[in-house]
XYZ file of C-alpha atoms in Angstrom:
562
model
C -9.206 -39.615 13.135
C -6.877 -37.649 10.878
C -3.778 -35.738 11.841
C -4.383 -32.335 13.422
C -3.294 -29.618 10.996
C -1.419 -26.465 11.918
C -4.575 -24.502 11.126
C -6.548 -26.563 13.632
C -3.758 -26.208 16.192
C -3.694 -22.467 15.784
C -7.465 -21.969 15.926
C -7.792 -24.259 18.964
C -5.326 -21.987 20.763
C -7.612 -19.060 19.993
C -10.797 -20.919 20.860
C -12.138 -20.772 17.276
C -13.551 -23.410 14.981
C -12.342 -23.967 11.420
C -14.371 -22.360 8.632
C -14.819 -24.252 5.385
C -13.400 -21.391 3.285
C -10.490 -20.958 5.690
C -9.602 -24.645 5.506
C -9.710 -24.504 1.708
C -7.374 -21.491 1.660
C -4.941 -23.204 4.035
C -4.862 -26.367 1.899
C -4.013 -24.451 -1.267
C -1.304 -22.390 0.429
C 0.564 -25.402 1.817
C 0.438 -26.954 -1.654
C 2.123 -23.966 -3.316
C 5.286 -24.422 -5.376
C 7.491 -22.086 -7.429
C 4.663 -21.732 -9.990
C 2.634 -20.118 -7.218
C -0.920 -19.993 -5.956
C -3.219 -16.986 -6.294
C -6.059 -17.269 -3.795
C -9.065 -15.013 -3.607
C -10.498 -15.111 -0.104
C -13.481 -12.911 0.656
C -13.943 -10.791 3.747
C -14.660 -12.875 6.835
C -12.700 -15.949 5.735
C -9.986 -15.380 8.325
C -7.106 -14.980 5.882
C -4.432 -14.049 8.421
C -5.052 -17.171 10.524
C -4.842 -19.415 7.451
C -1.696 -17.647 6.262
C 0.218 -17.841 9.556
C -0.784 -21.496 9.998
C 0.377 -22.292 6.440
C 3.648 -20.471 7.121
C 4.172 -22.566 10.266
C 3.372 -25.779 8.359
C 5.884 -25.014 5.602
C 8.593 -23.980 8.092
C 8.186 -27.316 9.857
C 7.922 -29.385 6.685
C 10.835 -27.874 4.761
C 12.977 -26.694 7.682
C 13.350 -23.386 5.861
C 12.100 -19.920 6.711
C 8.565 -18.841 5.829
C 7.970 -15.152 5.133
C 4.628 -13.335 5.401
C 4.501 -10.026 3.533
C 1.945 -7.253 4.097
C 1.498 -4.031 2.068
C 1.524 -1.758 5.122
C 3.034 -1.558 8.580
C -0.506 -1.269 9.954
C -1.349 -4.782 8.738
C 2.074 -6.011 9.870
C 1.221 -4.672 13.337
C -2.011 -6.677 13.287
C 0.026 -9.820 12.665
C 2.571 -8.835 15.322
C -0.006 -8.021 17.994
C -2.927 -10.236 17.002
C -1.495 -13.378 15.377
C 2.127 -13.948 16.461
C 1.416 -14.143 20.232
C -1.082 -16.980 19.624
C 1.202 -18.637 17.075
C 3.992 -18.818 19.659
C 1.645 -20.708 21.978
C 0.336 -23.014 19.241
C 3.800 -23.717 17.797
C 6.341 -23.561 20.660
C 8.953 -25.297 18.491
C 9.029 -22.392 16.013
C 10.486 -18.887 16.343
C 8.411 -15.932 15.059
C 9.592 -12.369 14.320
C 8.310 -9.124 12.799
C 10.598 -6.556 11.176
C 10.088 -3.257 9.350
C 12.156 -0.317 8.056
C 15.004 1.457 9.855
C 12.998 4.555 10.762
C 10.846 2.575 13.205
C 13.642 1.698 15.649
C 15.755 3.492 18.203
C 19.496 3.468 17.450
C 21.967 4.643 20.092
C 24.823 4.973 17.593
C 22.834 7.155 15.224
C 21.747 9.329 18.146
C 25.395 9.843 19.199
C 26.422 10.696 15.645
C 23.661 13.296 15.380
C 24.698 14.945 18.631
C 28.317 15.234 17.496
C 27.297 17.558 14.669
C 24.707 19.431 16.708
C 21.733 17.823 14.995
C 18.545 16.665 16.704
C 17.918 12.945 16.756
C 14.332 12.293 15.710
C 14.410 8.517 15.824
C 15.326 5.749 13.445
C 18.585 4.171 12.344
C 20.574 5.410 9.347
C 22.146 2.026 8.787
C 25.484 2.756 10.458
C 26.842 3.902 7.107
C 26.980 7.592 7.995
C 28.069 9.634 10.959
C 31.796 8.829 11.120
C 33.627 11.931 12.334
C 36.986 10.795 10.945
C 35.903 9.651 7.520
C 33.911 12.682 6.395
C 30.637 10.909 7.055
C 31.738 8.193 4.680
C 30.576 5.273 6.782
C 31.503 3.213 9.822
C 33.599 0.067 9.654
C 36.520 -1.556 11.450
C 39.036 0.746 9.754
C 37.605 3.902 11.324
C 37.399 2.552 14.870
C 40.686 3.939 16.322
C 40.025 7.532 15.238
C 36.239 7.893 15.259
C 34.658 9.883 18.087
C 31.598 7.647 18.016
C 31.795 4.758 20.459
C 31.990 1.495 18.482
C 30.814 -0.588 21.402
C 29.611 -3.921 19.957
C 26.794 -3.914 22.498
C 25.374 -0.497 21.592
C 21.621 -0.509 21.412
C 20.061 -0.552 17.952
C 16.506 -1.791 17.689
C 16.828 -2.257 13.942
C 19.947 -4.408 14.178
C 18.371 -6.505 16.914
C 15.196 -6.929 14.838
C 17.238 -8.041 11.812
C 19.183 -10.494 13.953
C 15.974 -11.918 15.404
C 14.383 -12.182 11.952
C 17.458 -13.889 10.486
C 17.112 -16.682 13.030
C 13.306 -16.963 12.909
C 11.305 -19.760 11.326
C 8.443 -17.417 10.392
C 8.977 -13.715 9.647
C 6.340 -11.024 9.100
C 7.487 -7.945 7.196
C 6.189 -5.327 4.769
C 6.438 -5.332 0.991
C 9.115 -2.629 0.917
C 11.435 -4.761 3.051
C 10.883 -7.753 0.770
C 11.672 -5.756 -2.372
C 14.838 -4.074 -1.066
C 16.001 -6.985 1.098
C 19.284 -7.504 -0.719
C 20.291 -3.826 -0.682
C 18.895 -2.261 2.467
C 20.639 -4.825 4.686
C 24.009 -4.826 2.933
C 25.494 -2.835 5.811
C 24.988 -5.873 8.024
C 26.326 -8.280 5.400
C 23.196 -10.387 5.848
C 19.802 -10.992 4.326
C 17.038 -11.889 6.744
C 14.650 -13.212 4.093
C 15.299 -16.780 2.983
C 15.460 -17.322 -0.771
C 14.662 -21.031 -0.538
C 11.700 -20.971 1.839
C 8.037 -20.112 1.362
C 6.557 -16.679 0.713
C 2.977 -15.632 1.504
C 1.720 -12.192 0.433
C -1.376 -10.783 2.142
C -3.429 -8.094 0.324
C -1.519 -9.174 -2.787
C -3.424 -6.826 -5.102
C -1.103 -4.048 -3.844
C 2.176 -5.771 -4.756
C 2.398 -4.466 -8.326
C 2.076 -0.868 -7.091
C 4.818 -1.423 -4.521
C 7.151 -2.775 -7.195
C 6.381 0.128 -9.523
C 7.075 2.651 -6.755
C 10.441 1.051 -5.975
C 11.550 0.971 -9.620
C 10.485 4.563 -10.330
C 12.687 7.625 -9.920
C 11.939 11.324 -9.392
C 13.771 14.640 -9.335
C 11.878 17.454 -7.604
C 13.166 21.013 -7.863
C 13.074 21.560 -4.084
C 15.115 18.421 -3.381
C 17.667 19.263 -6.054
C 18.015 22.844 -4.866
C 18.609 21.706 -1.266
C 22.039 20.276 -2.104
C 25.143 22.180 -3.105
C 27.363 19.898 -5.151
C 30.873 20.728 -6.309
C 29.390 23.126 -8.865
C 26.296 24.907 -7.451
C 25.318 26.011 -10.945
C 24.428 22.395 -11.740
C 21.738 22.074 -9.118
C 20.669 25.640 -9.817
C 20.114 24.928 -13.508
C 18.232 21.693 -12.903
C 16.017 23.047 -10.107
C 15.214 26.229 -12.057
C 14.063 24.230 -15.080
C 12.065 21.754 -12.973
C 10.312 24.583 -11.159
C 8.822 25.792 -14.443
C 7.336 22.363 -15.272
C 3.914 22.627 -13.632
C 1.672 21.015 -16.248
C 1.766 17.238 -16.577
C 3.238 16.071 -19.890
C 5.313 13.207 -21.255
C 8.983 13.864 -21.920
C 8.509 13.703 -25.675
C 6.151 16.699 -25.459
C 8.669 18.839 -23.568
C 10.593 21.494 -25.473
C 14.016 20.436 -26.758
C 15.612 23.107 -24.573
C 15.229 20.802 -21.572
C 18.596 20.755 -19.756
C 19.806 17.266 -20.602
C 23.323 18.656 -20.257
C 22.568 19.782 -16.710
C 21.162 16.368 -15.841
C 24.342 14.832 -17.230
C 26.411 17.057 -14.980
C 24.244 16.160 -12.000
C 24.634 12.475 -12.793
C 28.422 12.865 -12.621
C 28.502 15.308 -9.700
C 30.665 14.831 -6.633
C 28.742 13.932 -3.493
C 29.015 16.497 -0.666
C 31.556 15.389 1.939
C 29.532 16.470 4.934
C 26.044 17.599 5.766
C 24.449 19.086 8.834
C 22.198 16.165 9.683
C 24.392 13.207 8.837
C 21.817 11.878 6.398
C 22.237 14.367 3.563
C 24.957 12.364 1.850
C 22.591 9.478 1.310
C 19.940 11.830 -0.103
C 22.502 13.388 -2.457
C 23.515 9.931 -3.651
C 19.870 9.193 -4.397
C 19.610 12.373 -6.491
C 22.671 11.449 -8.510
C 21.450 7.883 -8.977
C 18.020 9.153 -10.094
C 19.652 11.444 -12.659
C 21.700 8.510 -13.945
C 18.607 6.303 -14.302
C 16.653 9.037 -16.069
C 19.486 9.739 -18.526
C 19.814 6.030 -19.269
C 16.122 5.939 -20.094
C 16.405 9.003 -22.352
C 19.176 7.220 -24.286
C 17.343 3.877 -24.332
C 13.565 4.489 -24.014
C 11.203 1.609 -23.274
C 7.450 1.096 -23.452
C 7.680 -0.369 -19.955
C 8.118 3.069 -18.384
C 6.984 6.681 -18.804
C 9.222 9.728 -18.370
C 7.132 12.794 -17.637
C 7.163 16.207 -15.974
C 4.671 18.026 -13.795
C 4.328 19.692 -10.386
C 7.971 20.746 -10.492
C 9.274 17.207 -10.909
C 10.805 14.989 -13.555
C 9.557 11.441 -12.972
C 10.437 8.060 -14.421
C 7.502 5.750 -13.641
C 7.463 2.085 -14.567
C 4.187 0.658 -15.836
C 5.354 -2.913 -16.493
C 7.135 -4.742 -13.674
C 6.244 -8.278 -14.753
C 9.872 -9.363 -15.168
C 11.021 -8.115 -11.755
C 7.882 -9.476 -10.058
C 8.440 -12.895 -11.610
C 12.057 -12.930 -10.412
C 11.045 -11.850 -6.910
C 8.246 -14.394 -6.502
C 9.345 -17.519 -8.349
C 12.668 -17.790 -6.516
C 10.721 -19.754 -3.884
C 7.319 -21.344 -3.205
C 4.749 -18.565 -2.997
C 1.096 -17.886 -2.343
C -0.728 -14.607 -3.012
C -3.894 -13.862 -1.056
C -6.453 -11.051 -1.343
C -10.183 -10.445 -1.277
C -9.775 -8.671 -4.619
C -7.806 -10.645 -7.198
C -8.285 -8.774 -10.463
C -8.334 -10.448 -13.863
C -4.964 -9.129 -15.003
C -2.967 -9.841 -11.816
C -1.149 -12.935 -13.113
C -0.157 -11.040 -16.264
C 1.035 -7.878 -14.493
C 3.130 -9.930 -12.037
C 4.573 -12.205 -14.711
C 3.191 -15.395 -13.126
C 0.912 -16.814 -15.822
C 1.531 -20.382 -14.591
C 0.215 -19.680 -11.073
C -2.876 -21.628 -9.982
C -5.969 -19.570 -9.186
C -8.544 -20.505 -6.571
C -11.568 -18.636 -5.254
C -12.181 -19.973 -1.729
C -15.451 -18.065 -1.336
C -16.827 -16.205 1.682
C -18.844 -17.072 4.808
C -21.611 -14.469 4.391
C -25.277 -14.919 3.523
C -25.614 -11.771 1.428
C -29.283 -12.558 0.632
C -30.128 -11.827 4.250
C -27.390 -9.338 5.083
C -26.836 -6.880 2.252
C -28.665 -4.629 -0.218
C -27.004 -3.022 -3.235
C -28.358 -0.123 -5.274
C -27.293 2.134 -8.130
C -28.163 5.656 -9.150
C -29.953 6.177 -12.441
C -27.558 9.066 -13.153
C -24.076 8.794 -14.624
C -21.227 9.787 -12.303
C -18.587 10.369 -14.988
C -16.587 13.597 -14.897
C -18.381 15.005 -17.941
C -21.884 14.190 -16.682
C -21.165 15.376 -13.142
C -20.400 18.889 -14.371
C -24.154 19.422 -14.566
C -25.693 20.986 -11.438
C -28.823 18.919 -12.035
C -26.784 15.710 -12.054
C -25.124 16.625 -8.746
C -28.372 17.640 -7.045
C -30.282 14.512 -8.077
C -27.508 12.171 -6.948
C -27.169 14.119 -3.699
C -30.932 13.867 -3.058
C -30.681 10.076 -3.499
C -27.947 9.967 -0.857
C -29.943 12.213 1.511
C -32.912 9.869 1.254
C -30.708 6.933 2.253
C -29.156 8.902 5.127
C -32.651 9.613 6.496
C -33.435 5.924 6.266
C -30.249 4.803 8.059
C -30.261 7.709 10.558
C -26.505 7.998 10.219
C -23.991 5.191 10.564
C -22.788 6.004 7.046
C -19.466 5.997 5.189
C -19.341 8.041 1.962
C -16.314 7.345 -0.239
C -14.837 9.626 -2.914
C -12.042 9.181 -5.442
C -11.546 12.952 -5.844
C -11.211 15.566 -3.096
C -13.062 18.121 -5.234
C -16.165 15.905 -5.130
C -15.684 15.274 -1.415
C -15.421 18.988 -0.620
C -18.492 19.831 -2.696
C -20.539 17.195 -0.852
C -19.242 18.381 2.531
C -20.482 21.904 1.761
C -23.881 20.586 0.675
C -24.407 17.945 3.367
C -22.963 19.385 6.579
C -25.699 21.990 7.280
C -28.399 19.535 6.117
C -27.158 16.764 8.433
C -26.997 19.181 11.357
C -30.585 20.336 10.791
C -32.278 17.124 9.623
C -30.438 14.323 11.430
C -28.524 15.911 14.291
C -25.740 13.298 14.152
C -21.971 13.782 14.182
C -20.560 14.819 10.793
C -16.933 13.883 10.064
C -14.878 14.357 6.933
C -11.381 14.007 5.531
C -9.602 16.811 3.672
C -6.472 17.094 1.555
C -4.642 18.334 4.649
C -5.691 15.428 6.881
C -2.573 13.644 8.157
C -2.368 9.836 8.527
C -2.625 10.274 12.299
C -5.718 12.480 11.946
C -7.220 9.938 9.569
C -6.822 7.255 12.218
C -8.537 9.520 14.738
C -11.454 10.050 12.331
C -11.806 6.286 11.973
C -11.796 5.760 15.747
C -14.289 8.572 16.331
C -16.636 7.194 13.669
C -16.617 3.672 15.125
C -16.969 4.877 18.717
C -19.942 7.166 17.985
C -22.209 4.568 16.402
C -24.379 7.015 14.399
C -21.814 9.312 12.784
C -21.511 10.151 9.091
C -17.993 10.078 7.651
C -16.938 11.395 4.238
C -13.535 10.044 3.212
C -11.213 9.457 0.293
C -10.327 6.118 -1.269
C -7.837 5.615 1.571
C -10.851 4.467 3.615
C -11.691 1.873 0.940
C -8.947 -0.455 2.180
C -7.852 -1.297 5.685
C -10.873 0.358 7.311
C -12.894 -2.035 9.439
C -16.085 -1.018 11.278
C -18.067 -4.173 12.030
C -21.404 -3.850 13.756
C -24.113 -1.221 13.640
C -21.737 1.767 13.432
C -21.597 1.208 9.654
C -24.978 0.368 8.136
C -24.866 2.497 4.978
C -22.037 2.760 2.476
C -21.931 5.128 -0.500
C -19.499 5.272 -3.417
C -19.952 8.656 -5.086
C -18.653 7.562 -8.474
C -16.649 4.727 -10.001
C -13.026 5.321 -8.919
C -11.297 5.377 -12.284
C -7.690 6.620 -11.966
C -6.904 10.143 -13.183
C -5.670 10.800 -16.699
C -2.000 11.382 -15.887
C 0.763 10.196 -18.289
C 1.243 6.919 -16.387
C -2.459 6.027 -16.395
C -2.744 6.959 -20.069
C 0.114 4.561 -20.874
C -1.540 1.763 -18.886
C -4.833 2.426 -20.674
C -3.034 2.344 -24.023
C -1.360 -0.974 -23.232
C -4.470 -2.678 -21.847
C -7.981 -1.314 -21.361
C -8.802 -4.312 -19.165
C -5.909 -3.521 -16.841
C -7.071 0.103 -16.631
C -10.600 -1.061 -15.767
C -9.220 -3.496 -13.185
C -7.576 -0.631 -11.273
C -11.044 0.885 -10.868
C -12.764 -2.424 -10.131
C -10.381 -3.317 -7.292
C -11.018 0.001 -5.508
C -14.780 -0.229 -6.115
C -15.040 -3.780 -4.740
C -12.808 -2.877 -1.794
C -15.154 0.061 -1.116
C -18.267 -2.123 -1.192
C -16.492 -4.634 1.019
C -16.351 -2.138 3.906
C -20.040 -2.756 4.666
C -20.295 -6.452 5.611
C -17.427 -7.519 7.863
C -19.023 -10.247 10.008
C -21.873 -12.745 9.703
C -23.985 -10.482 11.937
C -23.604 -7.270 9.905
C -26.442 -5.886 7.804
C -26.648 -2.821 5.620
C -27.121 -0.996 2.336
C -24.449 -0.006 -0.166
C -25.302 2.632 -2.753
C -23.238 3.378 -5.861
C -24.187 6.921 -6.900
C -23.169 6.192 -10.489
C -25.268 4.297 -13.030
C -22.090 2.808 -14.555
C -21.722 0.771 -11.367
C -24.202 -1.823 -12.632
C -21.380 -3.251 -14.775
C -19.644 -4.316 -11.550
C -22.178 -7.119 -11.110
C -20.322 -9.519 -13.393
C -20.646 -13.232 -12.646
C -17.818 -14.055 -15.094
C -15.313 -12.188 -12.905
C -14.423 -14.052 -9.679
C -13.678 -10.739 -7.966
C -17.210 -9.396 -8.464
C -19.444 -12.465 -8.821
C -20.452 -12.311 -5.126
C -22.228 -8.996 -5.830
C -24.895 -10.966 -7.712
C -25.899 -12.466 -4.351
C -26.763 -9.069 -2.855
C -30.397 -7.950 -2.766
C -31.220 -5.239 -5.295
C -32.797 -1.942 -4.283
């Protein structure tokens, strides 16, 4: 009898058996080196269990820290509440921790600093680098202790500091992608880095990592943010904000008139930071504005095809489209494994890890007996959809399917204009014909309201929910509550300057952005081996998704055709 693996240990603690695909994923992850492993694991494999078991194995084997990275705090919470408690039982010799950004913790010192200036404490920790009453909000350290009105008690309560301390000493740490990316800078106030650079790194939902890196590298100046701060010379911020406010239409920098206030940006880049602000956090925001101006000016002087400088909606934005070099540096500093149900064809290239090994571990579903996939005979492109006939025919197809399913349907849209038009057309019809609950998301729907919509949909059992692409990922409704899925049209990204640059560099990469969202959307339907249902793509172009040469979409060939 062979040695019991960490995966077996972990699943025994939970009372589960090992799935073939799960075991395969675990084996590849523990074999990862600095070249990396990219593993595609379909829905139902049990990725999180395999990942946390692999992290435990590597922590034991190498006696170094393993780090599990998630794209969102919501997924991190699932690890914290659903996986870590069982892992502590299965592996009592290992320490586990979960840590996220400063805003999620209570900090007594920050609260005291806010009160001293008459500001309301709304939660979070500002890093203990602002709030000193004797150093013009310049930061707390040992030198300001004798004069500062804020109590420098070494035992003051700060949830963030305690979380960092716990994570620094842990064998396995779960955190979000933002914390991984800014690890060396965001924690400089504590003179410590909680993420080991010589351990093992496992990234869940890895298809989102490139976007996270691009967001971190990008910079933006919005007229409202600039106007909010009065630097040494108010005319500087006034000039910049006034010009930005006039830039409503999206356009690349090269297309902007030469009268653009480069001189004003230069002044802003060299401006003095305000000594004091009313909330204790304004200094940091002002520093970010100055730093953004400096980055943008540097790009104007030394342009690169790796980024796009553009204006629109009252903002000047520097967006990076190629982060391969920074991704390679971030990942290959240690052993790493990337895991997702949707590994697109250009992922290795966009992350600068061409030498990484790819494996498709498969899925546990019998799609021949569980799932049906159909496509409209009408094109859903923007040009074609302008026709009233096109809209009505596609809508009638959806109505026919809704009658057949009697509700229990999720309709997904990549544009709120399409969503709103379908809400207007479907709501009275559903009320009269089906009599089931009708739910929908709008542009104004907050993240909290979105979560309530999701809960209401799952609890009802027969409801119809119309939502944006935000419901295409992270939304899980196993069972009979979701028996019909609809994708209104292929979710190609909008034609903004950044997307146009990506399309110009690589048409395949542009298509992959759409394909990931489309496959994620279809993947909402079958979540367990007991689920059954129909997924309808109301766009004839969707037939191209059934591509057996692409590991991300080859499973669609197993679905029954309608």
